CSV table of C-alpha atoms in Angstrom, one decimal:
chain,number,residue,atom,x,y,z
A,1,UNK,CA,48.4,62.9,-17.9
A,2,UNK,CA,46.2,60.4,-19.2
A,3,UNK,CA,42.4,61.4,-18.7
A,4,UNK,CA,41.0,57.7,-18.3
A,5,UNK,CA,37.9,57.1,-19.8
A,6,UNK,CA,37.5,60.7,-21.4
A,7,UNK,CA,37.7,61.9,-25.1
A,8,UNK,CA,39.6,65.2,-25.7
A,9,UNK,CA,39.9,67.2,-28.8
A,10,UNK,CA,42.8,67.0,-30.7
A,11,UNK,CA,41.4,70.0,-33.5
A,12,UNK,CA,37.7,71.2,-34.6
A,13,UNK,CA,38.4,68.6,-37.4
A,14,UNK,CA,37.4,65.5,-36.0
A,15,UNK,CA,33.5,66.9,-35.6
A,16,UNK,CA,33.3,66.9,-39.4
A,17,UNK,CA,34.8,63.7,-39.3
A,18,UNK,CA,31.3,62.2,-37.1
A,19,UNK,CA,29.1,63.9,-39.7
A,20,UNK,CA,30.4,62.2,-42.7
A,21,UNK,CA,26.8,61.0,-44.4
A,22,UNK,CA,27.0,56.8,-43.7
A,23,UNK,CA,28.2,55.0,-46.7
A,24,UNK,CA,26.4,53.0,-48.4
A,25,UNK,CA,27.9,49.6,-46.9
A,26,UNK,CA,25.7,46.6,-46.6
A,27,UNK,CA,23.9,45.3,-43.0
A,28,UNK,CA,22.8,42.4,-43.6
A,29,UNK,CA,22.1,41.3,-40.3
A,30,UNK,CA,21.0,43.9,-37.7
A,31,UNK,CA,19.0,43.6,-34.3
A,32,UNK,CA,17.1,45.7,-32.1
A,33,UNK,CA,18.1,44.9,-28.5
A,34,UNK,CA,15.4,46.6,-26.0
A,35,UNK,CA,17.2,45.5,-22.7
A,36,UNK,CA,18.4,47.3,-19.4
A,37,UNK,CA,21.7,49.0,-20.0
A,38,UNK,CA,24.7,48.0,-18.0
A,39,UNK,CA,27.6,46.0,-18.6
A,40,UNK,CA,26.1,42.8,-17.6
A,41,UNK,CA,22.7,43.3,-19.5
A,42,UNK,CA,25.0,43.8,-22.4
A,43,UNK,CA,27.0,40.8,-21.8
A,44,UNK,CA,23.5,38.3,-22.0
A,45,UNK,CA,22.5,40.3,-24.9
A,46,UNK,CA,25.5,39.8,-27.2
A,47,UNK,CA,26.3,36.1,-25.9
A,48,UNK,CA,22.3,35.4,-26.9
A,49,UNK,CA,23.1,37.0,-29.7
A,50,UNK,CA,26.3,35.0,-30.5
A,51,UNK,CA,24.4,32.1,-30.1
A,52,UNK,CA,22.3,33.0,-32.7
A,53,UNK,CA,25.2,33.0,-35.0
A,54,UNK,CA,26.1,29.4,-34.7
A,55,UNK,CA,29.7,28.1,-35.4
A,56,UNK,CA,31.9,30.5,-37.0
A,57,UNK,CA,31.3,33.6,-35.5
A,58,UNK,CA,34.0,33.7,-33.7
A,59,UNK,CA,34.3,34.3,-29.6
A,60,UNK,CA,37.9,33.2,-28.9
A,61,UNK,CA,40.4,35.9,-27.4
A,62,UNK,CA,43.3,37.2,-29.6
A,63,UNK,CA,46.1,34.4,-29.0
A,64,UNK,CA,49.2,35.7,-30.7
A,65,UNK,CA,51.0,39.2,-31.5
A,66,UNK,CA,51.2,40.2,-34.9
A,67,UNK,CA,54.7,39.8,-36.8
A,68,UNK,CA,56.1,42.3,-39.2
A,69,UNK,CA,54.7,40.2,-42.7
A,70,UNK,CA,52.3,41.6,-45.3
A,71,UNK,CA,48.6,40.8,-46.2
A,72,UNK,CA,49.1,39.8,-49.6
A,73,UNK,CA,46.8,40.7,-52.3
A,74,UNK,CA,45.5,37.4,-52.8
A,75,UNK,CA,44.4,37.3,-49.2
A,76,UNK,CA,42.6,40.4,-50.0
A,77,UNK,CA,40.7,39.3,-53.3
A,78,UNK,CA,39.3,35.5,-51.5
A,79,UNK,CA,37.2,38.1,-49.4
A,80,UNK,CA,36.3,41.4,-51.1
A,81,UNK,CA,33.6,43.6,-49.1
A,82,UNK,CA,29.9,43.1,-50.7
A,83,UNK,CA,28.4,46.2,-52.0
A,84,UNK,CA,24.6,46.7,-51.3
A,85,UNK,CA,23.0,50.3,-53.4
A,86,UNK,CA,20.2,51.3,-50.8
A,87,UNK,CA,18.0,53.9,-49.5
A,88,UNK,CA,17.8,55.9,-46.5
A,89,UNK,CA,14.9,57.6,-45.3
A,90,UNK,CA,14.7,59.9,-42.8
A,91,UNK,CA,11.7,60.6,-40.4
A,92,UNK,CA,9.5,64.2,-40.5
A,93,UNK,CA,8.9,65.2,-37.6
A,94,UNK,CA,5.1,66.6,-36.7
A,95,UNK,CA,4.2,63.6,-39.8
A,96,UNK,CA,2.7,61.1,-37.2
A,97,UNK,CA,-0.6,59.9,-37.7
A,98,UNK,CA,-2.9,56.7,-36.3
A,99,UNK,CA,-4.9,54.9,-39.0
A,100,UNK,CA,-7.4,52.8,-37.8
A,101,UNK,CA,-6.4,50.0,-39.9
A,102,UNK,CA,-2.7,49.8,-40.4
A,103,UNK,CA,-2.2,51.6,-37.4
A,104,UNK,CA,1.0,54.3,-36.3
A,105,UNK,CA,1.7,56.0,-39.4
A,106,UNK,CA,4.5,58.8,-40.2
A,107,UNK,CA,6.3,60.0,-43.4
A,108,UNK,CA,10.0,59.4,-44.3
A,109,UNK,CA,11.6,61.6,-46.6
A,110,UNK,CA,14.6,59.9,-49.1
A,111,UNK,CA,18.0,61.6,-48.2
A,112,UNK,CA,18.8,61.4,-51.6
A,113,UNK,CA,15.6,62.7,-53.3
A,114,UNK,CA,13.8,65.5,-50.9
A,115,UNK,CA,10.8,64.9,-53.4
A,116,UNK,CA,10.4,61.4,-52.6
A,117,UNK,CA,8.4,60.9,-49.3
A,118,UNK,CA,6.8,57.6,-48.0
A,119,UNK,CA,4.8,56.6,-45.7
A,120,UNK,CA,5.3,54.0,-42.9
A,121,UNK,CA,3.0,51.7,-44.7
A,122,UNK,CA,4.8,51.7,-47.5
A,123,UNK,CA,7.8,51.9,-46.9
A,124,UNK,CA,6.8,48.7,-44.6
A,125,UNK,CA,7.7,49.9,-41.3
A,126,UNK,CA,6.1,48.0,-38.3
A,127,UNK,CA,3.4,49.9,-37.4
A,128,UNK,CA,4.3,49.4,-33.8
A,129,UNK,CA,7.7,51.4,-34.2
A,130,UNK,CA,6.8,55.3,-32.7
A,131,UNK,CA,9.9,57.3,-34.7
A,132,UNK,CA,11.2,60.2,-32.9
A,133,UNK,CA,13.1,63.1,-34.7
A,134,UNK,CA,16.3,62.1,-36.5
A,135,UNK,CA,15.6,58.8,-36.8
A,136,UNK,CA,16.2,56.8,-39.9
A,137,UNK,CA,15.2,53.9,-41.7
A,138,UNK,CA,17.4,52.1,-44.1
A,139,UNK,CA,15.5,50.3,-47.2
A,140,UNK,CA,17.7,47.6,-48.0
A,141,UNK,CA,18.0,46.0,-45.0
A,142,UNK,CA,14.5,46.8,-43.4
A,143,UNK,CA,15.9,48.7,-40.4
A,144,UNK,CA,14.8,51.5,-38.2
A,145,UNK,CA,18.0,53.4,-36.3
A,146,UNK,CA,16.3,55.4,-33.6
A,147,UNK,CA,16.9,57.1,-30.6
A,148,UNK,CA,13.7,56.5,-29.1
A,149,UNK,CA,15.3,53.7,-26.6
A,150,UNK,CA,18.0,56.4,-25.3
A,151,UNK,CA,17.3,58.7,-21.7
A,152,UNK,CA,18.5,62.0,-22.7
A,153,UNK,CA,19.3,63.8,-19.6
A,154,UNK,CA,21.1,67.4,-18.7
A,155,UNK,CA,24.3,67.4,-16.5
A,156,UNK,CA,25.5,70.8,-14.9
A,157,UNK,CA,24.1,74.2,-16.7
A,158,UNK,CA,22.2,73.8,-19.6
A,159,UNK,CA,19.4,76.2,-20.4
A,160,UNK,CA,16.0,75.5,-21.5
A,161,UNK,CA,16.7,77.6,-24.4
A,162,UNK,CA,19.6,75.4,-25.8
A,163,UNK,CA,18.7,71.8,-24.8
A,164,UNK,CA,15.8,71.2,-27.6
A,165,UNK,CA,18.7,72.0,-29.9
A,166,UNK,CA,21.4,70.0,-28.5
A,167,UNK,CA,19.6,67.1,-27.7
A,168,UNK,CA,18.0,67.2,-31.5
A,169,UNK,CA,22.0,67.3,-32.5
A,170,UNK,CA,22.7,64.2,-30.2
A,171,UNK,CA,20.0,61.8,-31.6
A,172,UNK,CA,20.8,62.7,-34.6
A,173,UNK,CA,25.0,61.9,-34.0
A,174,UNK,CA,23.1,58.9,-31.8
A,175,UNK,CA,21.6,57.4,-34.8
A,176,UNK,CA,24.5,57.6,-37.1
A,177,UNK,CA,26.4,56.2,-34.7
A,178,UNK,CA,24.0,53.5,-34.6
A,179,UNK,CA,23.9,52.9,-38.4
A,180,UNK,CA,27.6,53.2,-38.7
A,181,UNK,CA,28.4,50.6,-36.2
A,182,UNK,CA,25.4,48.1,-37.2
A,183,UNK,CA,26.9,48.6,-40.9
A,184,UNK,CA,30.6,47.9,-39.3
A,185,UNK,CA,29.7,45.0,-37.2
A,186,UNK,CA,27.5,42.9,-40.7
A,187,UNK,CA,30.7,43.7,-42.6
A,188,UNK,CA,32.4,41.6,-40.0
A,189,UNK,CA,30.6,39.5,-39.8
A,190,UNK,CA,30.0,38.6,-43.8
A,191,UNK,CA,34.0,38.4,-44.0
A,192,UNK,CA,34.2,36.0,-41.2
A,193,UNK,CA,38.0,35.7,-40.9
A,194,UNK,CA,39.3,36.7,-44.6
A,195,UNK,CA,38.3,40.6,-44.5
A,196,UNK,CA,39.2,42.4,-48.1
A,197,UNK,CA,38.0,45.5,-49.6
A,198,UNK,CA,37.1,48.9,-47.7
A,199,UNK,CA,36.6,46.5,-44.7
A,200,UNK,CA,40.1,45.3,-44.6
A,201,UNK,CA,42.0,49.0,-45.4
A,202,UNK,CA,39.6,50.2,-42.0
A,203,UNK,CA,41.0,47.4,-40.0
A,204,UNK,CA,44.7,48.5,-41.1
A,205,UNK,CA,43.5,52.5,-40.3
A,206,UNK,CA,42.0,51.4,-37.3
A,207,UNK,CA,44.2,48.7,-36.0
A,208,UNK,CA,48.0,49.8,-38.1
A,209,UNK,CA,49.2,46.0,-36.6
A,210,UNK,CA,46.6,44.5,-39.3
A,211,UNK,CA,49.4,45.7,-42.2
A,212,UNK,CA,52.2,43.5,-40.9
A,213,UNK,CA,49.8,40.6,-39.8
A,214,UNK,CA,49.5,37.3,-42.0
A,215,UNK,CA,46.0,36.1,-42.7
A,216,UNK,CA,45.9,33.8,-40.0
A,217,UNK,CA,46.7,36.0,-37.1
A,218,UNK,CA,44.3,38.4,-38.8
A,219,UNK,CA,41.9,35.6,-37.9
A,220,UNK,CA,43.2,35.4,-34.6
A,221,UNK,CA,42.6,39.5,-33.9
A,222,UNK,CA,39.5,39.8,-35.6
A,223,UNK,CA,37.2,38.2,-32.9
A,224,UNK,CA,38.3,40.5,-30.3
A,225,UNK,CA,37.6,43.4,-32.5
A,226,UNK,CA,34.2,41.8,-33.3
A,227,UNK,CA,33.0,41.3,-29.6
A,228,UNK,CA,33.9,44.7,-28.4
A,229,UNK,CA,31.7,46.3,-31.7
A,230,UNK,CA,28.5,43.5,-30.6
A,231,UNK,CA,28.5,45.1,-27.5
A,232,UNK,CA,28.9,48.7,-27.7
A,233,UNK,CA,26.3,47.9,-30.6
A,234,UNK,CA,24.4,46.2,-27.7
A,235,UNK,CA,24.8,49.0,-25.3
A,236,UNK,CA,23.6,51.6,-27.4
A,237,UNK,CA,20.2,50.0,-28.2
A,238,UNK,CA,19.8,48.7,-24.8
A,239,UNK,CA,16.1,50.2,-23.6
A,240,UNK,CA,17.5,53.1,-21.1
A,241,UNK,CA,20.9,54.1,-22.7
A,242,UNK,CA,21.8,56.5,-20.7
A,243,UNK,CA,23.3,60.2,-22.3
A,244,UNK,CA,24.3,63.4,-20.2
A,245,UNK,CA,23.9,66.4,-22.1
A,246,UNK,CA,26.7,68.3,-20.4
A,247,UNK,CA,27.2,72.2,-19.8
A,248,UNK,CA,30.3,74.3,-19.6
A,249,UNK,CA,30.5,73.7,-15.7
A,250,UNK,CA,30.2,69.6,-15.9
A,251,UNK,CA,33.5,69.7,-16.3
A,252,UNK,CA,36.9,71.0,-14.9
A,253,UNK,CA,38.9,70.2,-18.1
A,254,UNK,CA,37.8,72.8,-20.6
A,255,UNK,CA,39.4,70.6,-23.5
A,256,UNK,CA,37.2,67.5,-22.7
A,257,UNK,CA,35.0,67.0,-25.0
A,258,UNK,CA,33.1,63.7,-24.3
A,259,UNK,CA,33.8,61.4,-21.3
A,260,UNK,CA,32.2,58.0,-19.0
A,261,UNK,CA,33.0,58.2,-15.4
A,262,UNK,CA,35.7,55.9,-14.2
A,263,UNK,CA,34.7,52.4,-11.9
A,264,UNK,CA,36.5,51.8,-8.9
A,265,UNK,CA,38.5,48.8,-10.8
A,266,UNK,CA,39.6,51.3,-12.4
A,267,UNK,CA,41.1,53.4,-9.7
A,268,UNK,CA,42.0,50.7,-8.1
A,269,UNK,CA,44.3,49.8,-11.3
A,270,UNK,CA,45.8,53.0,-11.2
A,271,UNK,CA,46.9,52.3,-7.5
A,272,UNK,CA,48.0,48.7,-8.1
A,273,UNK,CA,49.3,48.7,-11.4
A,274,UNK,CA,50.5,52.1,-12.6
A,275,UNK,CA,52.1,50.9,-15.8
A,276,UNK,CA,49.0,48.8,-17.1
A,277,UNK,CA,49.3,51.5,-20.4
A,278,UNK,CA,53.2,49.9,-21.3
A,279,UNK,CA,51.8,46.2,-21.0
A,280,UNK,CA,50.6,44.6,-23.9
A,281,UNK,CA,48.1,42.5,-21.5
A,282,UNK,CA,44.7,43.4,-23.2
A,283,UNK,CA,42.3,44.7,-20.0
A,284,UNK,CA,38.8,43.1,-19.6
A,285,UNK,CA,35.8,43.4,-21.8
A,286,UNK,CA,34.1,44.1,-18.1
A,287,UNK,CA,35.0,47.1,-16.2
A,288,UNK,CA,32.3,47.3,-14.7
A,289,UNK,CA,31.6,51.2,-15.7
A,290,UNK,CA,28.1,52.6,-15.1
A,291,UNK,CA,25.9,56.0,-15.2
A,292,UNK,CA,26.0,57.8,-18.9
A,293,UNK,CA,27.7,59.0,-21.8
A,294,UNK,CA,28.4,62.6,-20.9
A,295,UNK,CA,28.7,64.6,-24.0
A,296,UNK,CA,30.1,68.7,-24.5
A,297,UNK,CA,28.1,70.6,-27.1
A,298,UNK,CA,31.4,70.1,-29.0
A,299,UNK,CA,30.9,66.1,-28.7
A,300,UNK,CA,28.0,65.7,-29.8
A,301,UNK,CA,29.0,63.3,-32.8
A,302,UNK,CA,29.2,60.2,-34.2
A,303,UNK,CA,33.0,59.7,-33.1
A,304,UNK,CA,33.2,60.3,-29.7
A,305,UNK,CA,29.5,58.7,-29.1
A,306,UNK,CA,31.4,55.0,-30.9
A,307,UNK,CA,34.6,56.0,-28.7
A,308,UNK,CA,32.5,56.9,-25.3
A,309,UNK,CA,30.7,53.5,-25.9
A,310,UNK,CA,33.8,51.3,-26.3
A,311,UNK,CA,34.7,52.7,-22.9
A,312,UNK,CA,30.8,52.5,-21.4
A,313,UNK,CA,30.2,48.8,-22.7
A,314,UNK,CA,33.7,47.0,-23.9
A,315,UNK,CA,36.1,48.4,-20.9
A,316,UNK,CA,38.3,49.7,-23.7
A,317,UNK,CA,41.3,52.4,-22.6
A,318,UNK,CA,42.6,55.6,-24.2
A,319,UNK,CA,46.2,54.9,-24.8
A,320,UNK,CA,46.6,56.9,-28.1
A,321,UNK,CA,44.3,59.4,-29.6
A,322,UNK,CA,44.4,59.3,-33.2
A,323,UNK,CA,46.5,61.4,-35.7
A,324,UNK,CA,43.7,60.6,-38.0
A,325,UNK,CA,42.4,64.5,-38.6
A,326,UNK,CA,46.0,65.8,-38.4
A,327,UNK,CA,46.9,63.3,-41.3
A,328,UNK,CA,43.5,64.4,-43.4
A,329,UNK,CA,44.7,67.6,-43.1
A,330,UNK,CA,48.5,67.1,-43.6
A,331,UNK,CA,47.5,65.4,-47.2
A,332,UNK,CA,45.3,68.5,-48.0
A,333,UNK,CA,47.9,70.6,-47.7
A,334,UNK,CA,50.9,68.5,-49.5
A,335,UNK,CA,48.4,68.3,-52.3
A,336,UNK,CA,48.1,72.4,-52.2
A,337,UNK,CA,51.5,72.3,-51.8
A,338,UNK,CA,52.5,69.7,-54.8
A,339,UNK,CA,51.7,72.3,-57.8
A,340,UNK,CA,54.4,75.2,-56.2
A,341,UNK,CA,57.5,72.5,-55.6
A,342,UNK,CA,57.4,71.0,-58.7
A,343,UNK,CA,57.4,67.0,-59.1
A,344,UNK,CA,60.2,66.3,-57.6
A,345,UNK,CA,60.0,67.9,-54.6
A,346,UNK,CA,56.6,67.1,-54.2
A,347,UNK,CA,57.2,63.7,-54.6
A,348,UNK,CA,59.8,63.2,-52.1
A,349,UNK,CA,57.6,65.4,-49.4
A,350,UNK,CA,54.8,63.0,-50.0
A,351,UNK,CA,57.3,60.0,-49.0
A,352,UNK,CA,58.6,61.7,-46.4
A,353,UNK,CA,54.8,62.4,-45.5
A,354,UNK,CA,53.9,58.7,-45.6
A,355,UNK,CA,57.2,57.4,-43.6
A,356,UNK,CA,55.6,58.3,-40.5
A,357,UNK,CA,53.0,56.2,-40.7
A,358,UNK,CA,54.8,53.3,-41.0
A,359,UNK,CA,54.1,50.8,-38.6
A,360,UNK,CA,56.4,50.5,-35.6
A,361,UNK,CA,57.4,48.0,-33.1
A,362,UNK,CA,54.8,48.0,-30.4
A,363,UNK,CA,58.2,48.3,-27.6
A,364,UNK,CA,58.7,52.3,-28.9
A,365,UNK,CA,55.1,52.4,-27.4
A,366,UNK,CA,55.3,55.4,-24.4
A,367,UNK,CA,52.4,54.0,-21.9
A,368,UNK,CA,51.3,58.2,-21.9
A,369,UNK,CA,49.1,60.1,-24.1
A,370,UNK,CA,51.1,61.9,-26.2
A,371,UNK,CA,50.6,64.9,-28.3
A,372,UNK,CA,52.1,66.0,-32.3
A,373,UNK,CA,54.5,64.7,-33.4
A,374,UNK,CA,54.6,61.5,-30.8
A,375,UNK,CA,51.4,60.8,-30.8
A,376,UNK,CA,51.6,59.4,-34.4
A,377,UNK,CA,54.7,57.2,-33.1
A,378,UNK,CA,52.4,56.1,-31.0
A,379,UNK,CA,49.6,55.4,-32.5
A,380,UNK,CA,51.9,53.4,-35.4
A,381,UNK,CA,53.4,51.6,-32.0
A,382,UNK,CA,50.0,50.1,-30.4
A,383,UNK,CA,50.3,46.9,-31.6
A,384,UNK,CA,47.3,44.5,-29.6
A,385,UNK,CA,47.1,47.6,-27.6
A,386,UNK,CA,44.7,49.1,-30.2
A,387,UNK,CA,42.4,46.0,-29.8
A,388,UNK,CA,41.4,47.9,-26.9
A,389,UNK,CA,42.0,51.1,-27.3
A,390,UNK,CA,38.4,53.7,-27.5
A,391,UNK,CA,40.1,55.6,-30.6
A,392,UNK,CA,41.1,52.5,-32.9
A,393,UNK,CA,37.3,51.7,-32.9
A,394,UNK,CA,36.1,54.8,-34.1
A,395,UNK,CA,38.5,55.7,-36.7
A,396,UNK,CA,37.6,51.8,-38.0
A,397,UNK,CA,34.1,52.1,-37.7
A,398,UNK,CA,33.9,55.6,-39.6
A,399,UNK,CA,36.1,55.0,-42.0
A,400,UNK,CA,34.6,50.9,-42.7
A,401,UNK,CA,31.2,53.2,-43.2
A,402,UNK,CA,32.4,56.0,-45.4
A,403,UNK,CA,34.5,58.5,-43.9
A,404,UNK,CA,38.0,59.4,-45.4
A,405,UNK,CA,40.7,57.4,-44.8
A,406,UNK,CA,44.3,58.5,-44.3
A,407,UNK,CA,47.0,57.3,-46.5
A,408,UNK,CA,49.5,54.8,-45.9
């Protein structure tokens, strides 16, 4: 049965997979939005947002279903993803300090060189910015990622010995999220509507109807997927983001890992319209959903906080999880498996291996969550569905940012 609106584990796998260090992917345009959280907060942020874009940002709904015909490599090649070498630094905690003339000070250490540590000064942090433990700041783009704007709160049983800990993990998996989706959204954004590069093989792990798109209906899809990243990239930084630290007896589900709490359009859609999942009708970007991420001590990463927000602040569905750890770890063990079969063998394994992740036609789509081996079918049957769909987003934002990609 389809749990709407939560995350569930498919293996331990996919936590490793939300603690992949960012990449080292340009942002070359990144905002801090301190407003009230709530769909319709986030709304007026992104569309003043959108208007500081000016023409050619792209705001238009996808028009048209994708058809079975190949990006070429030219397509690819007009548009390849920039490249930006940069630094992050992370915030000590216990380093603050208040100098009478350049006023809040702290020390950031280089996640790259533990021996090289800055101050806010000279790193030229605004002296106004308070940094809170596990925030970052990236170099090359002049950008704090903080978690200071989020209201951590407990839900259910969580002992005072345990929270300090867990809520430490969350800001951390917070801010990551945070720089992997600000990273994700300039890369969008700086391809307007020719994506290439590492930004283009995302979109085609994320969304799998980008391989058999042309280059214009690529154009077509891309502003849907761009909205729905502005605003859980709104959401997030929103002053007041709300997110539940949740104990063992928050939830009934034992295998829930990560969840927002339905709205009553959505119940009501369950009532009125039970086979919404088999339509290809995308569902609002409002759903009107409110209260907080709730996050298990299992959750608490950078995947499920990008899929929980999708939900929170974009209205976005679960109709597939991803196969995406089971296919990490499939390839790691063909590849074991290639030296004791010999060439041959090995070689038609790994074909068999990639058949199944061959795009299919969105009509062999279930409408259910499905499990090994159909949830792959699925997932290689969304078609537009993935435009909406909570998992698509975070498998393209991870692996747009650095994470490993699965093989096609």
């Amino acid at each position: 049965m389809r749990a709407h609106g939560k995350r569930k584990p498919q293996s331990e796998e996919r936590e490793a997979a939300g603690r992949v260090p960012p990449a080292s992917a340009p942002v070359q345009r990144m905002l801090a939005l301190q407003r009230t959280a709530g769909n319709a907060a986030v709304s007026r942020a992104v569309e003043a947002e959108r208007h500081a874009h000016g023409p050619g940002c792209g705001h238009a709904e996808p028009a048209a279903a994708p058809v079975r015909r190949r990006v070429t490599q030219q397509s690819v090649q007009r548009a390849p993803a920039p490249s930006v070498q940069r630094t992050v630094w992370q915030f000590e905690p216990g380093s603050s300090w208040t100098d009478p003339v350049t006023g809040h000070q702290a020390r950031w250490q280089s996640t790259t060189d533990p021996e090289d540590v800055r101050t806010s000064a000279q790193l030229g942090i605004d002296a106004r910015s308070a940094p809170v433990a596990g925030d970052t700041y990236d170099d090359a783009t002049r950008e704090v990622h903080s978690s200071a704007n989020a209201d951590f709160s407990r839900k259910g049983t969580v002992s005072d010995k345990r929270y300090p800990g867990r809520e430490l993990q969350a800001r951390r998996a917070l801010v990551e999220a945070k720089q992997r989706i600000a990273t994700a959204l300039a890369m969008l954004e700086a391809a307007g509507d020719q994506p290439g590069g590492p930004l283009l093989a995302a979109l085609h792990s994320g969304f799998p109807a980008f391989r058999t798109a042309s280059p214009r209906q690529i154009a077509e899809l891309l502003p849907r997927i761009t909205e729905v990243v502005r605003r859980i990239r709104a959401g997030l930084n929103a002053e007041g983001a709300k997110i539940a630290l949740a104990g063992k007896d928050a939830q009934s589900d034992p295998t829930v890992r990560a969840w927002v709490d339905p709205s009553p359009r959505d119940y009501l859609t369950r009532l009125t319209n039970p086979d919404q999942m088999k339509s290809e009708e995308l569902p609002t970007m409002d759903a009107g959903r409110s209260g907080p991420i709730h996050l298990m001590e299992s959750g608490q990463s950078a995947w499920y906080l990008v899929h929980e927000a999708t939900h929170r602040f974009a209205g976005t569905l679960d109709y597939q999880y991803s196969p995406y750890e089971d296919e990490l770890k499939e390839e790691s063990f063909e590849a074991g498996m290639a030296g004791a079969v010999g060439p041959g063998e090995a070689a038609e394994r790994d074909r068999a291996m990639i058949g199944k992740r061959a795009v299919r036609p969105p009509g062999e789509y279930t409408g259910q969550h499905e499990s090994q081996p159909a949830m792959q079918r699925n997932w290689y049957a969304l078609g537009r569905r993935a435009l909406m769909n909570a998992d698509s987003y975070a498998q393209f934002i991870l692996t747009a940012t650095g994470a490993p990609t699965p093989r096609t």
